[in-house]
Coordinates of N, CA and C in Angstrom, one line a residue:
M10 N 123.8 5.2 -76.4 CA 123.7 4.4 -74.5 C 123.2 3.2 -74.4
G11 N 123.9 2.4 -74.1 CA 123.8 1.0 -73.7 C 121.7 0.2 -73.4
D12 N 122.0 -1.3 -72.7 CA 120.8 -1.0 -72.5 C 120.6 -1.0 -70.7
T13 N 119.6 -0.6 -70.6 CA 119.2 0.0 -68.7 C 118.0 -0.8 -68.5
L14 N 117.7 -0.2 -67.8 CA 116.8 -1.1 -66.9 C 115.4 -0.2 -67.6
A15 N 115.7 1.0 -68.3 CA 114.8 1.4 -69.0 C 114.7 1.1 -70.2
S16 N 115.0 0.7 -70.8 CA 115.2 0.1 -72.1 C 114.1 -1.8 -72.5
A17 N 113.7 -1.4 -73.5 CA 113.0 -2.8 -73.5 C 114.0 -4.1 -74.1
G18 N 113.7 -5.5 -73.4 CA 114.8 -6.7 -73.6 C 113.8 -7.2 -74.5
T19 N 114.6 -8.6 -74.5 CA 114.2 -9.1 -75.5 C 113.9 -10.4 -74.7
G20 N 113.4 -9.8 -73.6 CA 113.8 -11.6 -72.7 C 112.0 -11.2 -71.9
L21 N 111.1 -11.8 -70.8 CA 110.2 -12.5 -70.3 C 109.5 -10.8 -70.2
F22 N 108.5 -10.6 -70.4 CA 107.8 -9.3 -70.4 C 109.2 -8.5 -71.0
Q23 N 109.6 -8.1 -71.5 CA 110.5 -7.5 -72.4 C 111.7 -7.1 -71.6
T24 N 111.4 -7.6 -70.7 CA 113.0 -7.1 -70.0 C 114.2 -7.8 -70.2
H25 N 115.3 -7.8 -69.5 CA 116.3 -8.7 -69.4 C 116.4 -9.8 -69.2
I26 N 115.6 -10.1 -68.8 CA 115.1 -11.5 -68.3 C 114.8 -13.2 -68.8
N27 N 115.6 -14.0 -68.9 CA 115.0 -15.0 -69.5 C 114.8 -16.1 -68.7
W28 N 114.5 -17.2 -69.4 CA 113.5 -18.4 -69.0 C 115.6 -19.3 -68.4
E29 N 116.2 -18.8 -68.6 CA 117.7 -19.5 -67.9 C 117.7 -18.8 -67.1
D30 N 117.7 -17.5 -66.7 CA 118.6 -16.7 -65.8 C 117.3 -17.2 -64.1
I31 N 116.6 -17.5 -64.6 CA 115.7 -18.2 -63.2 C 115.8 -19.3 -63.0
E32 N 116.1 -19.8 -64.2 CA 116.7 -21.7 -63.5 C 117.5 -22.0 -62.8
Q33 N 118.8 -21.0 -63.3 CA 120.1 -20.9 -63.0 C 119.9 -20.3 -61.2
C34 N 118.8 -19.4 -61.5 CA 119.4 -18.5 -59.6 C 118.2 -19.5 -59.3
I35 N 117.4 -20.4 -59.1 CA 116.5 -21.5 -58.8 C 117.6 -22.6 -58.1
Q36 N 118.3 -23.5 -59.4 CA 119.5 -24.3 -59.0 C 120.4 -23.6 -57.3
D37 N 121.2 -22.2 -57.7 CA 121.8 -22.0 -56.8 C 121.5 -21.4 -55.9
E38 N 120.3 -20.8 -55.7 CA 119.6 -20.4 -54.2 C 118.6 -21.2 -53.1
R39 N 118.1 -22.6 -54.1 CA 117.4 -23.8 -53.3 C 118.1 -25.0 -53.5
K40 N 119.5 -25.0 -54.0 CA 120.5 -26.0 -54.6 C 119.5 -27.3 -54.8
I41 N 118.9 -27.3 -55.5 CA 118.3 -28.5 -56.4 C 118.5 -28.3 -57.5
E42 N 118.0 -29.4 -58.5 CA 118.8 -29.9 -59.7 C 117.1 -29.6 -60.4
V43 N 116.5 -28.6 -61.0 CA 115.7 -28.5 -61.9 C 115.4 -27.9 -63.0
H44 N 114.5 -28.3 -63.6 CA 114.2 -27.5 -65.4 C 113.0 -26.6 -65.6
F45 N 112.8 -26.1 -66.2 CA 111.2 -25.9 -66.8 C 111.0 -27.1 -67.8
G46 N 109.7 -27.3 -67.7 CA 109.1 -27.9 -68.8 C 109.1 -27.4 -69.9
P47 N 108.1 -28.4 -71.1 CA 108.4 -27.8 -72.7 C 107.2 -27.2 -72.4
K48 N 106.1 -27.6 -71.5 CA 105.1 -26.8 -70.8 C 105.0 -25.2 -70.2
K49 N 106.1 -24.9 -70.1 CA 106.3 -23.3 -69.3 C 105.2 -22.6 -70.1
K50 N 105.0 -21.8 -69.4 CA 104.5 -20.4 -69.8 C 104.8 -19.7 -68.7
A51 N 104.6 -18.2 -69.4 CA 104.6 -16.6 -68.7 C 103.8 -15.8 -69.4
Y52 N 103.1 -15.3 -68.3 CA 101.9 -14.3 -68.9 C 102.4 -12.7 -67.6
Q53 N 102.3 -11.7 -68.4 CA 102.1 -10.4 -67.6 C 100.9 -10.3 -66.8
I54 N 100.8 -9.2 -65.5 CA 100.2 -9.4 -64.6 C 100.1 -7.7 -64.0
G55 N 99.1 -7.2 -63.5 CA 99.8 -5.9 -63.0 C 99.7 -4.9 -63.7
S56 N 99.5 -4.7 -64.8 CA 100.2 -3.3 -65.6 C 99.6 -2.1 -65.3
G57 N 100.4 -0.8 -64.8 CA 99.6 0.2 -64.5 C 99.3 0.1 -62.6
N58 N 100.2 -0.7 -62.4 CA 99.9 -0.5 -60.3 C 101.3 -0.5 -60.0
G59 N 102.4 -0.2 -60.7 CA 103.3 0.0 -60.3 C 105.0 1.5 -61.1
F60 N 105.5 1.3 -60.6 CA 106.9 2.0 -61.8 C 107.9 1.5 -61.6
L61 N 108.2 0.3 -60.9 CA 109.3 0.2 -61.4 C 109.4 -0.9 -61.2
S62 N 108.7 -2.0 -61.7 CA 108.8 -3.3 -62.5 C 108.0 -3.6 -62.6
R63 N 108.0 -4.8 -63.0 CA 107.1 -5.6 -64.9 C 107.1 -6.7 -63.5
V64 N 105.3 -7.5 -63.2 CA 105.1 -8.9 -62.9 C 104.5 -9.7 -63.5
G65 N 105.0 -11.3 -63.2 CA 104.2 -11.7 -64.4 C 104.2 -13.3 -63.2
V66 N 103.5 -14.2 -64.4 CA 102.7 -15.1 -63.3 C 103.3 -16.0 -64.7
I67 N 104.3 -17.0 -63.7 CA 105.5 -18.1 -63.9 C 104.7 -19.6 -63.8
D68 N 104.1 -20.3 -65.1 CA 103.4 -21.7 -65.0 C 105.0 -22.5 -65.1
A69 N 105.4 -23.0 -64.9 CA 106.6 -23.3 -65.3 C 106.7 -25.1 -65.8
D70 N 106.1 -25.5 -65.8 CA 106.0 -26.8 -65.8 C 107.5 -27.5 -65.7
F71 N 108.2 -27.4 -64.6 CA 108.6 -28.0 -64.2 C 109.5 -29.4 -63.8
Q72 N 110.5 -29.8 -64.3 CA 111.1 -31.2 -64.6 C 112.1 -31.5 -63.2
G73 N 111.8 -32.6 -62.9 CA 113.2 -33.0 -61.9 C 112.3 -32.2 -60.2
E74 N 113.6 -32.4 -59.1 CA 113.6 -32.0 -58.5 C 112.9 -30.5 -57.5
T75 N 111.5 -30.4 -57.1 CA 111.0 -29.1 -57.0 C 111.6 -29.0 -55.5
N76 N 111.1 -30.2 -54.1 CA 111.4 -29.5 -53.0 C 111.0 -28.5 -52.7
G77 N 109.3 -28.4 -53.0 CA 108.2 -27.4 -52.1 C 107.8 -26.4 -53.0
L78 N 108.8 -26.7 -54.1 CA 108.6 -24.9 -55.4 C 107.3 -25.5 -56.0
P79 N 106.3 -24.4 -56.0 CA 105.5 -24.4 -56.4 C 105.5 -24.4 -58.1
Q80 N 104.3 -25.3 -59.2 CA 104.4 -25.2 -60.1 C 104.1 -23.4 -61.0
K81 N 103.5 -23.0 -59.8 CA 102.5 -21.5 -60.4 C 103.7 -20.2 -59.3
F82 N 103.9 -19.1 -59.9 CA 104.7 -18.2 -59.0 C 104.7 -17.2 -59.6
I83 N 104.7 -16.0 -59.1 CA 104.9 -14.3 -59.1 C 106.5 -14.3 -59.1
L84 N 106.5 -14.0 -60.6 CA 108.0 -13.2 -60.9 C 107.8 -11.5 -61.0
K85 N 108.6 -11.1 -60.0 CA 108.5 -9.3 -60.0 C 109.6 -9.0 -60.3
V86 N 109.6 -8.6 -61.0 CA 111.1 -8.4 -62.2 C 111.6 -6.0 -61.8
L87 N 112.9 -6.5 -61.5 CA 113.3 -4.4 -61.6 C 112.8 -4.4 -63.1
S88 N 112.4 -3.0 -63.7 CA 112.2 -2.6 -64.8 C 111.5 -0.8 -64.6
F89 N 112.2 -0.4 -65.5 CA 111.2 1.1 -65.7 C 110.2 1.2 -66.9
L90 N 109.8 0.0 -67.3 CA 108.9 0.1 -68.5 C 107.7 0.7 -68.8
E91 N 107.2 0.0 -67.0 CA 106.0 0.7 -66.8 C 106.3 2.2 -66.5
S92 N 107.1 2.7 -66.1 CA 106.4 4.6 -65.9 C 107.6 5.5 -67.5
I93 N 107.7 4.7 -68.5 CA 108.1 4.8 -69.6 C 107.7 6.1 -69.9
E94 N 105.5 5.2 -70.3 CA 105.1 6.6 -70.8 C 104.8 7.5 -70.2
Y95 N 104.3 7.7 -69.3 CA 104.7 9.3 -68.1 C 106.1 9.9 -67.8
G96 N 107.1 8.8 -68.1 CA 108.4 10.1 -68.2 C 108.8 10.3 -69.3
E97 N 108.4 10.3 -70.4 CA 107.8 10.9 -71.7 C 107.5 12.2 -71.8
L98 N 106.3 12.1 -70.8 CA 105.8 13.1 -70.9 C 106.3 14.4 -70.4
V99 N 106.9 13.9 -68.7 CA 107.8 15.0 -68.2 C 109.0 15.2 -69.1
A100 N 109.4 13.9 -70.0 CA 110.4 14.5 -70.5 C 110.3 15.8 -71.3
E101 N 109.3 15.4 -72.8 CA 108.8 16.5 -73.3 C 108.4 17.7 -72.6
R102 N 107.6 17.9 -71.7 CA 107.1 18.9 -71.1 C 108.8 20.3 -70.4
E103 N 109.4 19.2 -69.7 CA 110.6 19.6 -68.8 C 112.5 19.6 -70.4
N104 N 111.9 19.6 -71.1 CA 112.8 19.4 -72.4 C 114.3 18.6 -71.7
M105 N 113.2 17.6 -71.4 CA 114.7 16.8 -71.2 C 115.2 15.6 -71.8
D106 N 116.2 14.6 -71.6 CA 116.4 13.9 -72.4 C 115.9 11.7 -71.3
L107 N 115.3 11.4 -72.5 CA 114.3 9.9 -71.0 C 115.6 9.7 -71.1
E108 N 116.4 9.1 -71.4 CA 117.2 8.2 -71.2 C 118.4 8.7 -69.8
E109 N 118.5 9.9 -70.2 CA 119.4 10.7 -69.1 C 119.0 10.1 -67.9
M110 N 116.8 10.9 -67.9 CA 116.6 11.0 -66.5 C 116.3 9.4 -65.7
F111 N 116.2 9.2 -67.0 CA 116.2 7.4 -66.2 C 117.6 6.7 -65.0
A112 N 118.6 7.1 -66.3 CA 119.7 6.2 -66.4 C 119.8 6.9 -64.6
G113 N 120.0 8.2 -64.5 CA 120.4 8.7 -62.7 C 119.4 7.5 -61.6
M114 N 118.6 6.8 -62.0 CA 117.9 6.5 -61.4 C 118.3 4.9 -60.9
D115 N 119.1 4.6 -61.9 CA 119.4 2.6 -61.7 C 119.5 2.6 -60.5
E116 N 120.7 3.6 -60.2 CA 122.3 2.7 -59.1 C 121.0 2.8 -57.8
Q117 N 119.8 3.8 -57.4 CA 119.1 3.5 -56.4 C 118.4 2.3 -56.2
A118 N 117.6 2.8 -57.9 CA 116.6 0.9 -58.3 C 117.2 0.0 -57.6
R119 N 118.9 -0.4 -57.6 CA 119.2 -1.2 -57.8 C 119.4 -1.7 -56.1
I120 N 119.9 -0.4 -55.9 CA 120.0 -0.8 -54.2 C 118.8 -1.2 -53.5
L121 N 117.4 -0.7 -53.7 CA 116.4 -0.7 -53.0 C 115.7 -2.1 -53.8
H122 N 116.0 -2.0 -54.7 CA 116.1 -4.0 -55.2 C 116.3 -5.1 -54.1
N123 N 117.8 -5.1 -54.1 CA 118.5 -5.9 -53.2 C 118.1 -5.3 -51.7
R124 N 117.8 -4.9 -51.4 CA 117.1 -4.5 -49.8 C 116.4 -5.2 -49.6
E125 N 114.7 -5.6 -50.8 CA 113.9 -6.1 -51.0 C 113.9 -7.2 -50.4
V126 N 115.1 -8.4 -51.6 CA 115.4 -9.2 -51.8 C 115.3 -9.4 -50.0
D127 N 116.6 -9.2 -49.5 CA 117.3 -9.6 -48.3 C 115.5 -9.3 -47.1
V128 N 114.8 -8.3 -47.5 CA 114.1 -8.3 -46.0 C 112.8 -9.6 -46.4
Y129 N 112.8 -9.9 -47.8 CA 111.6 -11.1 -48.3 C 112.6 -12.5 -47.8
R130 N 114.1 -12.6 -47.5 CA 114.5 -13.7 -47.2 C 114.7 -14.3 -45.6
A131 N 115.0 -12.7 -44.9 CA 115.0 -12.8 -43.4 C 113.5 -13.2 -43.1
F132 N 112.4 -12.5 -43.5 CA 110.8 -12.6 -42.9 C 110.0 -14.2 -43.3
S133 N 111.3 -14.9 -44.9 CA 111.0 -16.0 -44.8 C 111.1 -17.4 -44.3
R134 N 111.9 -16.6 -42.9 CA 112.1 -18.1 -42.1 C 110.9 -17.9 -40.8
F135 N 110.1 -17.2 -41.2 CA 109.0 -17.1 -40.6 C 108.1 -17.9 -40.8
D136 N 106.9 -17.7 -40.1 CA 105.1 -18.0 -40.2 C 104.6 -17.2 -41.3
N137 N 103.9 -17.2 -42.5 CA 104.4 -15.3 -42.6 C 102.2 -15.3 -42.4
S138 N 101.7 -16.7 -41.3 CA 100.4 -15.9 -41.3 C 100.7 -14.8 -40.1
L139 N 101.5 -14.7 -40.0 CA 102.5 -13.9 -38.7 C 103.2 -12.7 -39.4
T140 N 103.2 -13.0 -40.5 CA 103.9 -11.6 -41.1 C 103.3 -10.6 -42.6
K141 N 102.8 -11.3 -43.0 CA 100.8 -11.1 -43.8 C 102.0 -10.9 -45.1
L142 N 102.9 -11.5 -45.7 CA 103.4 -11.3 -46.8 C 103.7 -12.9 -47.2
P143 N 103.7 -12.3 -48.5 CA 103.9 -13.0 -49.8 C 104.6 -14.3 -49.6
L144 N 104.7 -15.8 -49.5 CA 105.7 -16.7 -49.3 C 106.9 -16.1 -50.4
Y145 N 107.8 -16.2 -50.3 CA 109.4 -16.1 -50.9 C 109.9 -17.5 -51.1
Y146 N 109.9 -17.3 -52.3 CA 110.9 -18.4 -52.9 C 112.0 -18.6 -53.8
F147 N 112.7 -17.6 -54.1 CA 114.0 -17.1 -54.9 C 113.9 -16.0 -55.5
G148 N 115.2 -15.6 -55.6 CA 115.3 -14.0 -55.5 C 116.9 -13.1 -56.1
Q149 N 117.3 -12.9 -57.2 CA 118.3 -12.4 -57.3 C 118.8 -11.4 -57.7
E150 N 120.1 -10.6 -56.8 CA 120.4 -9.9 -56.7 C 121.0 -8.7 -57.5
F151 N 121.5 -7.5 -58.0 CA 122.4 -7.0 -58.6 C 123.3 -7.2 -58.0
V152 N 124.7 -7.7 -58.2 CA 125.7 -8.1 -57.8 C 126.9 -8.1 -58.7
G153 N 127.3 -6.9 -58.8 CA 129.3 -7.3 -59.6 C 128.4 -6.2 -60.6
E154 N 128.9 -6.9 -62.5 CA 128.5 -6.5 -63.0 C 127.2 -7.0 -63.8
N155 N 126.8 -7.8 -62.9 CA 125.1 -8.1 -63.4 C 124.7 -6.2 -62.8
K156 N 124.0 -5.7 -64.7 CA 123.1 -4.2 -63.3 C 122.0 -4.2 -64.2
L157 N 121.7 -5.9 -65.1 CA 120.3 -5.3 -65.7 C 118.9 -6.7 -65.2
K158 N 119.9 -7.4 -64.4 CA 118.6 -8.7 -64.2 C 118.8 -8.8 -62.5
G159 N 117.8 -8.8 -62.2 CA 117.1 -8.4 -60.6 C 115.8 -9.0 -60.2
F160 N 115.5 -10.2 -59.9 CA 114.3 -10.4 -59.6 C 113.7 -10.8 -58.3
I161 N 112.4 -11.1 -58.1 CA 112.0 -11.8 -57.1 C 110.8 -12.5 -57.2
A162 N 111.1 -14.5 -56.7 CA 109.3 -15.3 -56.9 C 108.8 -15.6 -56.2
M163 N 108.0 -15.1 -56.3 CA 106.9 -15.1 -54.6 C 105.5 -15.9 -54.7
E164 N 104.7 -16.0 -54.2 CA 103.8 -16.9 -54.0 C 102.4 -16.0 -54.8
F165 N 101.6 -17.3 -55.5 CA 100.9 -16.6 -56.6 C 99.3 -17.0 -55.4
V166 N 99.4 -15.5 -55.5 CA 97.5 -15.7 -54.6 C 96.8 -15.1 -55.6
E167 N 95.6 -15.8 -55.8 CA 94.6 -15.9 -56.6 C 93.5 -14.9 -56.1
D168 N 92.5 -13.7 -56.7 CA 91.6 -12.9 -55.9 C 91.7 -12.0 -54.8
V169 N 93.1 -11.4 -54.9 CA 93.1 -10.7 -54.3 C 92.5 -9.2 -54.6
E170 N 92.6 -7.8 -53.3 CA 92.1 -7.0 -54.1 C 93.7 -6.2 -53.7
I171 N 93.8 -4.9 -55.1 CA 95.0 -4.2 -54.7 C 94.6 -3.0 -54.5
R172 N 95.3 -3.1 -53.6 CA 95.1 -1.0 -52.6 C 96.3 -0.2 -52.8
H173 N 95.9 0.4 -53.0 CA 97.2 1.8 -53.6 C 97.3 2.4 -52.1
F174 N 98.8 2.4 -52.1 CA 98.9 3.6 -50.3 C 97.9 5.3 -50.5
F175 N 97.3 5.6 -52.0 CA 96.6 7.1 -51.9 C 94.8 6.6 -51.8
H176 N 94.6 5.0 -51.8 CA 93.0 4.7 -51.3 C 92.9 5.0 -49.8
N177 N 91.8 5.7 -49.8 CA 91.5 5.8 -48.2 C 90.7 4.3 -47.4
V178 N 91.2 4.5 -46.2 CA 90.4 3.0 -45.5 C 89.7 3.3 -44.5
K179 N 88.6 2.2 -43.8 CA 88.1 3.1 -42.6 C 88.8 2.0 -41.6
P180 N 88.6 2.7 -40.4 CA 89.3 2.6 -39.3 C 89.0 0.6 -39.0
E181 N 87.7 0.3 -39.0 CA 87.8 -0.8 -38.8 C 88.7 -1.3 -39.9
E182 N 89.2 -0.8 -40.3 CA 89.9 -2.0 -41.7 C 91.6 -2.4 -41.2
L183 N 91.9 -1.4 -39.9 CA 93.0 -1.3 -39.9 C 93.2 -2.0 -38.8
S184 N 91.8 -2.7 -38.2 CA 92.3 -3.6 -37.2 C 93.3 -4.2 -36.4
E185 N 93.2 -5.1 -37.4 CA 94.4 -6.3 -38.0 C 95.7 -5.2 -37.7
V186 N 95.7 -4.3 -38.3 CA 97.5 -3.6 -38.6 C 97.5 -3.1 -37.0
R187 N 96.5 -2.7 -36.6 CA 96.6 -1.9 -34.9 C 97.3 -3.0 -34.4
Y188 N 96.8 -4.6 -34.1 CA 96.7 -5.7 -33.5 C 98.4 -6.0 -33.5
K189 N 98.8 -6.4 -34.9 CA 100.3 -6.5 -34.8 C 101.1 -5.6 -34.8
I190 N 100.9 -4.6 -35.2 CA 102.0 -3.5 -34.5 C 102.3 -3.8 -32.9
C191 N 100.8 -3.3 -32.5 CA 100.9 -3.8 -30.5 C 101.7 -4.6 -30.4
S192 N 101.2 -6.1 -30.6 CA 101.7 -7.4 -30.6 C 103.2 -7.1 -30.9
N193 N 104.1 -6.7 -31.8 CA 105.2 -6.6 -32.7 C 105.9 -5.8 -31.4
E194 N 105.7 -4.1 -30.8 CA 105.7 -3.5 -29.7 C 106.6 -4.7 -28.9
R195 N 105.0 -4.9 -28.2 CA 104.5 -5.4 -26.7 C 105.8 -6.6 -26.8
G196 N 106.3 -7.7 -27.6 CA 107.6 -8.3 -27.9 C 108.7 -7.8 -27.7
A197 N 108.6 -6.8 -28.2 CA 110.7 -6.0 -28.2 C 110.6 -5.5 -27.0
A198 N 109.1 -5.1 -26.3 CA 109.9 -4.7 -25.4 C 110.1 -5.0 -24.3
L199 N 108.9 -6.7 -23.9 CA 109.8 -8.0 -23.1 C 110.9 -8.0 -23.6
A200 N 111.4 -8.2 -24.7 CA 112.3 -8.4 -24.8 C 113.7 -8.1 -24.3
T201 N 113.5 -6.6 -24.7 CA 114.2 -5.5 -24.7 C 114.2 -5.3 -22.5
S202 N 113.9 -5.6 -21.5 CA 113.2 -6.1 -20.2 C 114.5 -6.9 -20.2
F203 N 113.8 -8.3 -20.5 CA 114.5 -9.1 -20.1 C 116.0 -9.3 -20.3
S204 N 116.7 -8.9 -21.5 CA 117.7 -8.7 -21.9 C 118.8 -7.7 -21.0
R205 N 118.1 -6.7 -20.1 CA 118.3 -5.6 -19.0 C 118.4 -6.7 -18.0
R206 N 117.5 -7.4 -17.7 CA 117.4 -7.9 -16.3 C 118.3 -8.9 -16.5
V207 N 119.2 -9.5 -17.7 CA 120.3 -11.2 -17.8 C 120.9 -10.4 -17.6
K208 N 121.7 -8.8 -18.4 CA 123.2 -8.2 -18.0 C 122.6 -8.0 -17.0
S209 N 121.8 -7.2 -15.7 CA 122.4 -7.7 -14.4 C 121.8 -8.4 -13.2
G210 N 122.1 -9.6 -14.0 CA 121.9 -10.3 -12.9 C 120.7 -11.0 -11.9
S211 N 119.4 -10.2 -12.5 CA 118.1 -10.3 -11.4 C 117.1 -11.5 -12.1
T212 N 117.8 -11.8 -13.1 CA 116.7 -13.0 -13.7 C 117.7 -14.2 -12.7
S213 N 117.9 -14.7 -12.2 CA 118.6 -15.8 -11.5 C 117.9 -16.5 -10.2
G214 N 117.6 -17.6 -10.1 CA 117.4 -17.9 -9.2 C 115.8 -17.9 -9.6
R215 N 115.7 -17.9 -11.2 CA 113.6 -17.7 -11.7 C 114.0 -19.3 -12.6

């Protein structure tokens, strides 16, 4: 079996992504002529905090036009390498072939990655103080013959606290979340109401 998202590569963080892939993506999406400099560095972070990605920090040492692109950013690469160890235990217990077990996940993972890129791009048009999402810089989807190289570049935030979905939270910690949800619901309700009034002609004269 050839290379898959579950196989180690020769690129960054043992994935199939190399510096040239990232550079080409920047030039294509951001329409700028920029290149990595001789002092570029990459190091992996977040090991053990996810199952479907390898995450690293890129110190770019950019040369040329950056147009607001920072010298340091996060690169999230779709990869099953973080879940291989767990997969080996399951495969042994269930008497399954490890490569076959992960091969069935490839296409669904690619679809999820492409949707994630779409979401970040869509919300990048809004003030991130409202969305609370890290800034999106560029991303590469799985399209056509590309089956191995999907990634997202986003804002590097220092001193963050990792909270998994299985962690308990106190009610007061959800106050801001509840406020944002209520604000979004109210905005959606007002927009729907206004749209109905426009269609019915009841806004005329106001």
